[in-house]
CSV table of C-alpha atoms in Angstrom, one decimal:
chain,number,residue,atom,x,y,z
A,14,THR,CA,-13.1,11.4,2.2
A,15,GLN,CA,-9.5,10.5,2.3
A,16,LEU,CA,-8.7,9.8,5.7
A,17,LEU,CA,-4.8,10.3,5.4
A,18,GLU,CA,-4.1,13.2,3.4
A,19,GLN,CA,-0.5,13.9,2.3
A,20,SER,CA,0.9,17.0,0.8
A,21,PRO,CA,2.5,18.1,-1.2
A,22,GLN,CA,1.1,15.8,-3.8
A,23,PHE,CA,4.3,16.5,-6.0
A,24,LEU,CA,7.3,17.5,-5.0
A,25,SER,CA,10.3,18.2,-7.4
A,26,ILE,CA,13.6,19.5,-5.6
A,27,GLN,CA,17.2,19.4,-6.4
A,28,GLU,CA,20.0,16.9,-5.3
A,29,GLY,CA,21.3,18.4,-2.1
A,30,GLU,CA,18.1,19.6,-1.1
A,31,ASN,CA,15.7,19.2,2.3
A,32,LEU,CA,12.4,18.5,1.8
A,33,THR,CA,9.5,17.7,4.1
A,34,VAL,CA,6.7,15.7,3.4
A,35,TYR,CA,3.2,15.5,5.7
A,36,CYS,CA,0.7,13.3,6.5
A,37,ASN,CA,-2.6,14.4,8.1
A,38,SER,CA,-5.5,13.4,9.7
A,39,SER,CA,-8.3,14.4,11.8
A,40,SER,CA,-8.7,10.8,13.2
A,41,VAL,CA,-6.0,9.5,15.7
A,42,PHE,CA,-4.1,6.3,14.6
A,43,SER,CA,-2.7,3.8,17.0
A,44,SER,CA,0.3,3.5,14.6
A,45,LEU,CA,1.5,4.9,11.4
A,46,GLN,CA,3.6,3.4,8.6
A,47,TRP,CA,5.6,5.1,5.6
A,48,TYR,CA,6.5,2.8,2.5
A,49,ARG,CA,8.3,4.3,-0.7
A,50,GLN,CA,7.5,2.5,-3.9
A,51,GLU,CA,9.1,2.6,-7.0
A,52,PRO,CA,8.0,2.4,-10.8
A,53,GLY,CA,6.4,-0.7,-11.6
A,54,GLU,CA,6.7,-2.5,-8.1
A,55,GLY,CA,5.2,-2.6,-5.0
A,56,PRO,CA,5.4,-0.2,-2.0
A,57,VAL,CA,8.2,-1.4,0.5
A,58,LEU,CA,7.9,-0.7,4.1
A,59,LEU,CA,10.3,2.2,5.2
A,60,VAL,CA,9.5,2.5,9.3
A,61,THR,CA,6.6,2.2,11.5
A,62,VAL,CA,5.4,4.9,14.3
A,63,VAL,CA,3.8,3.6,17.2
A,64,THR,CA,4.4,6.1,19.9
A,65,GLY,CA,2.9,9.7,20.3
A,66,GLY,CA,5.8,12.3,19.7
A,67,GLU,CA,8.4,9.5,18.4
A,68,VAL,CA,11.1,10.0,16.2
A,69,LYS,CA,12.6,7.9,14.3
A,70,LYS,CA,15.7,8.0,11.8
A,71,LEU,CA,17.0,6.3,8.9
A,72,LYS,CA,20.2,7.1,7.6
A,73,ARG,CA,19.2,10.8,5.6
A,74,LEU,CA,15.0,9.7,7.0
A,75,THR,CA,13.5,11.2,10.1
A,76,PHE,CA,10.2,10.1,10.7
A,77,GLN,CA,8.2,11.8,13.5
A,78,PHE,CA,4.6,10.9,15.1
A,79,GLY,CA,2.5,13.9,15.8
A,80,ASP,CA,2.1,13.9,19.9
A,81,ALA,CA,-2.2,13.8,19.4
A,82,ARG,CA,-1.4,10.8,17.2
A,83,LYS,CA,-3.2,12.2,14.2
A,84,ASP,CA,-0.4,13.3,11.6
A,85,SER,CA,3.2,12.5,10.7
A,86,SER,CA,6.3,13.6,8.8
A,87,LEU,CA,9.1,12.9,6.6
A,88,HIS,CA,12.2,14.4,6.4
A,89,ILE,CA,14.5,14.0,4.3
A,90,THR,CA,18.2,15.6,4.0
A,91,ALA,CA,20.6,16.3,1.6
A,92,ALA,CA,18.4,14.2,-1.0
A,93,GLN,CA,19.8,12.2,-3.8
A,94,PRO,CA,18.5,10.8,-6.9
A,95,GLY,CA,17.8,7.4,-5.1
A,96,ASP,CA,15.4,9.3,-2.9
A,97,THR,CA,12.5,9.4,-6.0
A,98,GLY,CA,9.8,7.6,-5.8
A,99,LEU,CA,6.1,7.5,-4.0
A,100,TYR,CA,6.3,8.4,-0.6
A,101,LEU,CA,3.1,6.8,1.0
A,102,CYS,CA,1.8,6.9,4.2
A,103,ALA,CA,-0.5,4.6,5.6
A,104,GLY,CA,-2.1,4.0,9.8
A,105,PHE,CA,-4.0,1.4,11.6
A,106,LEU,CA,-6.8,3.7,13.2
A,107,PHE,CA,-7.9,2.6,16.9
A,108,GLY,CA,-10.1,-0.6,16.6
A,109,ASN,CA,-9.9,-1.1,13.4
A,110,GLU,CA,-7.4,-3.3,12.2
A,111,LYS,CA,-7.5,-2.4,8.7
A,112,LEU,CA,-4.4,-0.5,7.2
A,113,THR,CA,-5.7,3.2,5.6
A,114,PHE,CA,-3.3,4.0,2.9
A,115,GLY,CA,-2.5,8.4,2.3
A,116,THR,CA,-3.2,9.5,-1.4
A,117,GLY,CA,1.0,9.4,-1.7
A,118,THR,CA,3.5,12.1,-2.3
A,119,ARG,CA,5.4,11.5,-5.7
A,120,LEU,CA,9.2,13.0,-5.0
A,121,THR,CA,11.3,13.3,-8.3
A,122,ILE,CA,15.0,14.5,-7.0
A,123,ILE,CA,16.7,16.3,-10.1
A,124,PRO,CA,20.5,15.5,-10.2
B,5,ASP,CA,12.4,-17.9,-5.8
B,6,ALA,CA,10.9,-16.7,-2.4
B,7,GLY,CA,8.6,-14.0,-2.2
B,8,ILE,CA,5.3,-12.6,-2.8
B,9,THR,CA,4.7,-13.0,-6.9
B,10,GLN,CA,1.4,-11.8,-9.0
B,11,SER,CA,0.3,-13.0,-12.5
B,12,PRO,CA,-0.2,-11.8,-15.0
B,13,ARG,CA,1.7,-8.5,-14.9
B,14,TYR,CA,-0.5,-6.8,-17.9
B,15,LYS,CA,-3.9,-7.8,-18.8
B,16,ILE,CA,-6.2,-6.0,-21.0
B,17,THR,CA,-9.6,-7.5,-21.3
B,18,GLU,CA,-13.3,-6.4,-22.5
B,19,THR,CA,-15.9,-4.7,-20.4
B,20,GLY,CA,-18.0,-7.8,-19.0
B,21,ARG,CA,-15.7,-10.6,-19.2
B,22,GLN,CA,-14.4,-12.6,-16.4
B,23,VAL,CA,-10.5,-12.0,-15.2
B,24,THR,CA,-8.2,-13.9,-12.5
B,25,LEU,CA,-5.5,-12.0,-11.1
B,26,MET,CA,-3.1,-14.6,-9.1
B,27,CYS,CA,-1.0,-14.1,-6.1
B,28,HIS,CA,1.7,-16.7,-4.5
B,29,GLN,CA,3.6,-16.2,-1.6
B,30,THR,CA,6.6,-18.7,-0.2
B,31,TRP,CA,6.5,-17.3,3.2
B,32,SER,CA,4.0,-19.0,4.8
B,33,HIS,CA,2.0,-16.1,5.8
B,34,SER,CA,-1.2,-16.1,7.2
B,35,TYR,CA,-2.7,-12.8,6.1
B,36,MET,CA,-3.0,-11.9,2.6
B,37,PHE,CA,-4.8,-8.8,1.5
B,38,TRP,CA,-5.9,-7.1,-2.1
B,39,TYR,CA,-5.2,-3.6,-2.8
B,40,ARG,CA,-6.2,-1.4,-5.8
B,41,GLN,CA,-4.7,1.8,-6.5
B,42,ASP,CA,-5.6,4.7,-8.3
B,43,LEU,CA,-4.7,8.0,-8.8
B,44,GLY,CA,-6.2,10.2,-6.2
B,45,HIS,CA,-6.9,7.5,-3.7
B,46,GLY,CA,-4.1,5.6,-2.9
B,47,LEU,CA,-4.3,1.9,-2.2
B,48,ARG,CA,-7.5,0.8,-1.2
B,49,LEU,CA,-8.1,-2.6,0.5
B,50,ILE,CA,-10.5,-4.9,-1.5
B,51,TYR,CA,-10.6,-8.1,0.0
B,52,TYR,CA,-8.3,-9.5,2.8
B,53,SER,CA,-8.0,-12.8,4.6
B,54,ALA,CA,-6.7,-14.3,7.7
B,55,ALA,CA,-5.8,-17.8,6.8
B,56,ALA,CA,-7.2,-20.6,4.3
B,57,ASP,CA,-10.9,-20.5,3.9
B,58,ILE,CA,-11.4,-17.6,5.7
B,59,THR,CA,-12.0,-14.0,3.9
B,60,ASP,CA,-13.7,-11.1,4.4
B,61,LYS,CA,-14.2,-7.6,2.8
B,62,GLY,CA,-12.2,-4.7,2.6
B,63,GLU,CA,-13.5,-0.9,1.6
B,64,VAL,CA,-14.3,-1.4,-2.2
B,65,PRO,CA,-15.5,-5.1,-2.7
B,66,ASP,CA,-18.1,-5.1,-5.1
B,67,GLY,CA,-17.3,-6.7,-8.2
B,68,TYR,CA,-14.9,-8.7,-7.1
B,69,VAL,CA,-14.4,-12.1,-5.5
B,70,VAL,CA,-11.6,-14.4,-3.7
B,71,SER,CA,-10.5,-17.7,-2.6
B,72,ARG,CA,-8.3,-18.9,-0.2
B,73,SER,CA,-7.9,-22.8,-0.8
B,74,LYS,CA,-4.3,-22.7,0.0
B,75,THR,CA,-2.6,-20.7,2.4
B,76,GLU,CA,-0.2,-19.6,-0.2
B,77,ASN,CA,-2.4,-18.5,-3.2
B,78,PHE,CA,-4.8,-15.7,-3.1
B,79,PRO,CA,-6.8,-15.2,-6.6
B,80,LEU,CA,-8.7,-12.6,-7.5
B,81,THR,CA,-11.8,-12.7,-10.0
B,82,LEU,CA,-13.4,-9.7,-11.5
B,83,GLU,CA,-17.0,-11.7,-12.1
B,84,SER,CA,-18.2,-8.9,-15.1
B,85,ALA,CA,-15.1,-6.6,-15.6
B,86,THR,CA,-15.9,-3.0,-15.9
B,87,ARG,CA,-14.1,0.1,-17.3
B,88,SER,CA,-14.2,1.3,-13.1
B,89,GLN,CA,-12.1,-1.2,-12.8
B,90,THR,CA,-9.3,-0.3,-14.8
B,91,SER,CA,-6.2,-0.1,-11.8
B,92,VAL,CA,-3.5,-1.5,-10.9
B,93,TYR,CA,-4.0,-4.2,-8.5
B,94,PHE,CA,-1.6,-5.1,-5.0
B,95,CYS,CA,-1.3,-8.0,-3.4
B,96,ALA,CA,0.2,-8.4,-0.1
B,97,SER,CA,0.9,-10.5,2.9
B,98,SER,CA,2.0,-10.3,6.7
B,99,ALA,CA,2.7,-13.1,9.2
B,100,ARG,CA,0.4,-11.6,11.8
B,101,TRP,CA,-1.9,-8.6,11.6
B,102,VAL,CA,-1.5,-6.2,14.4
B,103,THR,CA,-0.6,-2.7,14.3
B,104,SER,CA,2.9,-2.4,13.9
B,105,TYR,CA,3.5,-5.3,11.2
B,106,GLU,CA,4.7,-5.3,8.2
B,107,GLN,CA,3.2,-5.8,5.0
B,108,TYR,CA,5.4,-7.3,1.9
B,109,PHE,CA,3.5,-6.4,-1.2
B,110,GLY,CA,3.9,-8.0,-4.7
B,111,PRO,CA,5.1,-6.1,-7.9
B,112,GLY,CA,1.4,-5.8,-9.2
B,113,THR,CA,-1.0,-6.1,-11.9
B,114,ARG,CA,-1.8,-3.6,-14.3
B,115,LEU,CA,-5.2,-4.1,-15.3
B,116,THR,CA,-6.9,-2.4,-18.5
B,117,VAL,CA,-11.0,-2.9,-19.4
B,118,THR,CA,-11.8,-1.9,-22.7
């Protein structure tokens, strides 16, 4: 059973469109991170959210941590080909020091 | 060059052979991790280390052995490789292991067991 479920698993959209990726769990997390991974490389951290309801913005990317700390979303405005990649959410459960990764969303932006 | 490196980047081995994947970081980070990445499973923790000579099991440790005699190196050994160990392996490091700290990942080793 996967602790963190991401949806959709695959997403292909046109340049300029908006999109949202979801990361859901039935468990409560003390914090949650979003990583982006490009082919042939390791994941790179985009953001960490630590407070329920927290919203963080990174240029055209908006990250939100759910009020109950069980879910998160990543919204991209006006997607660009450079946004193409595998997006991974990862969280720390309360009382557990290990980072748990979601299944990933593979995003393709078509020029 | 500074950072975290892995070698080899690609490896093909036969079932039953021993193979060692190398990981080296130049930041003097205390914490180091080994993950495997498989379709449908995301990244799963194999082993981690809090400091030299301190290691502990992660989610999927069976069939793997680690050592950490020096802070900068954290090799992962498959004692007798099996086809189910075909995967992409990532090494990561972190200065601290608290819940908001970033893990820095290496470029990965793609291992195929035939």
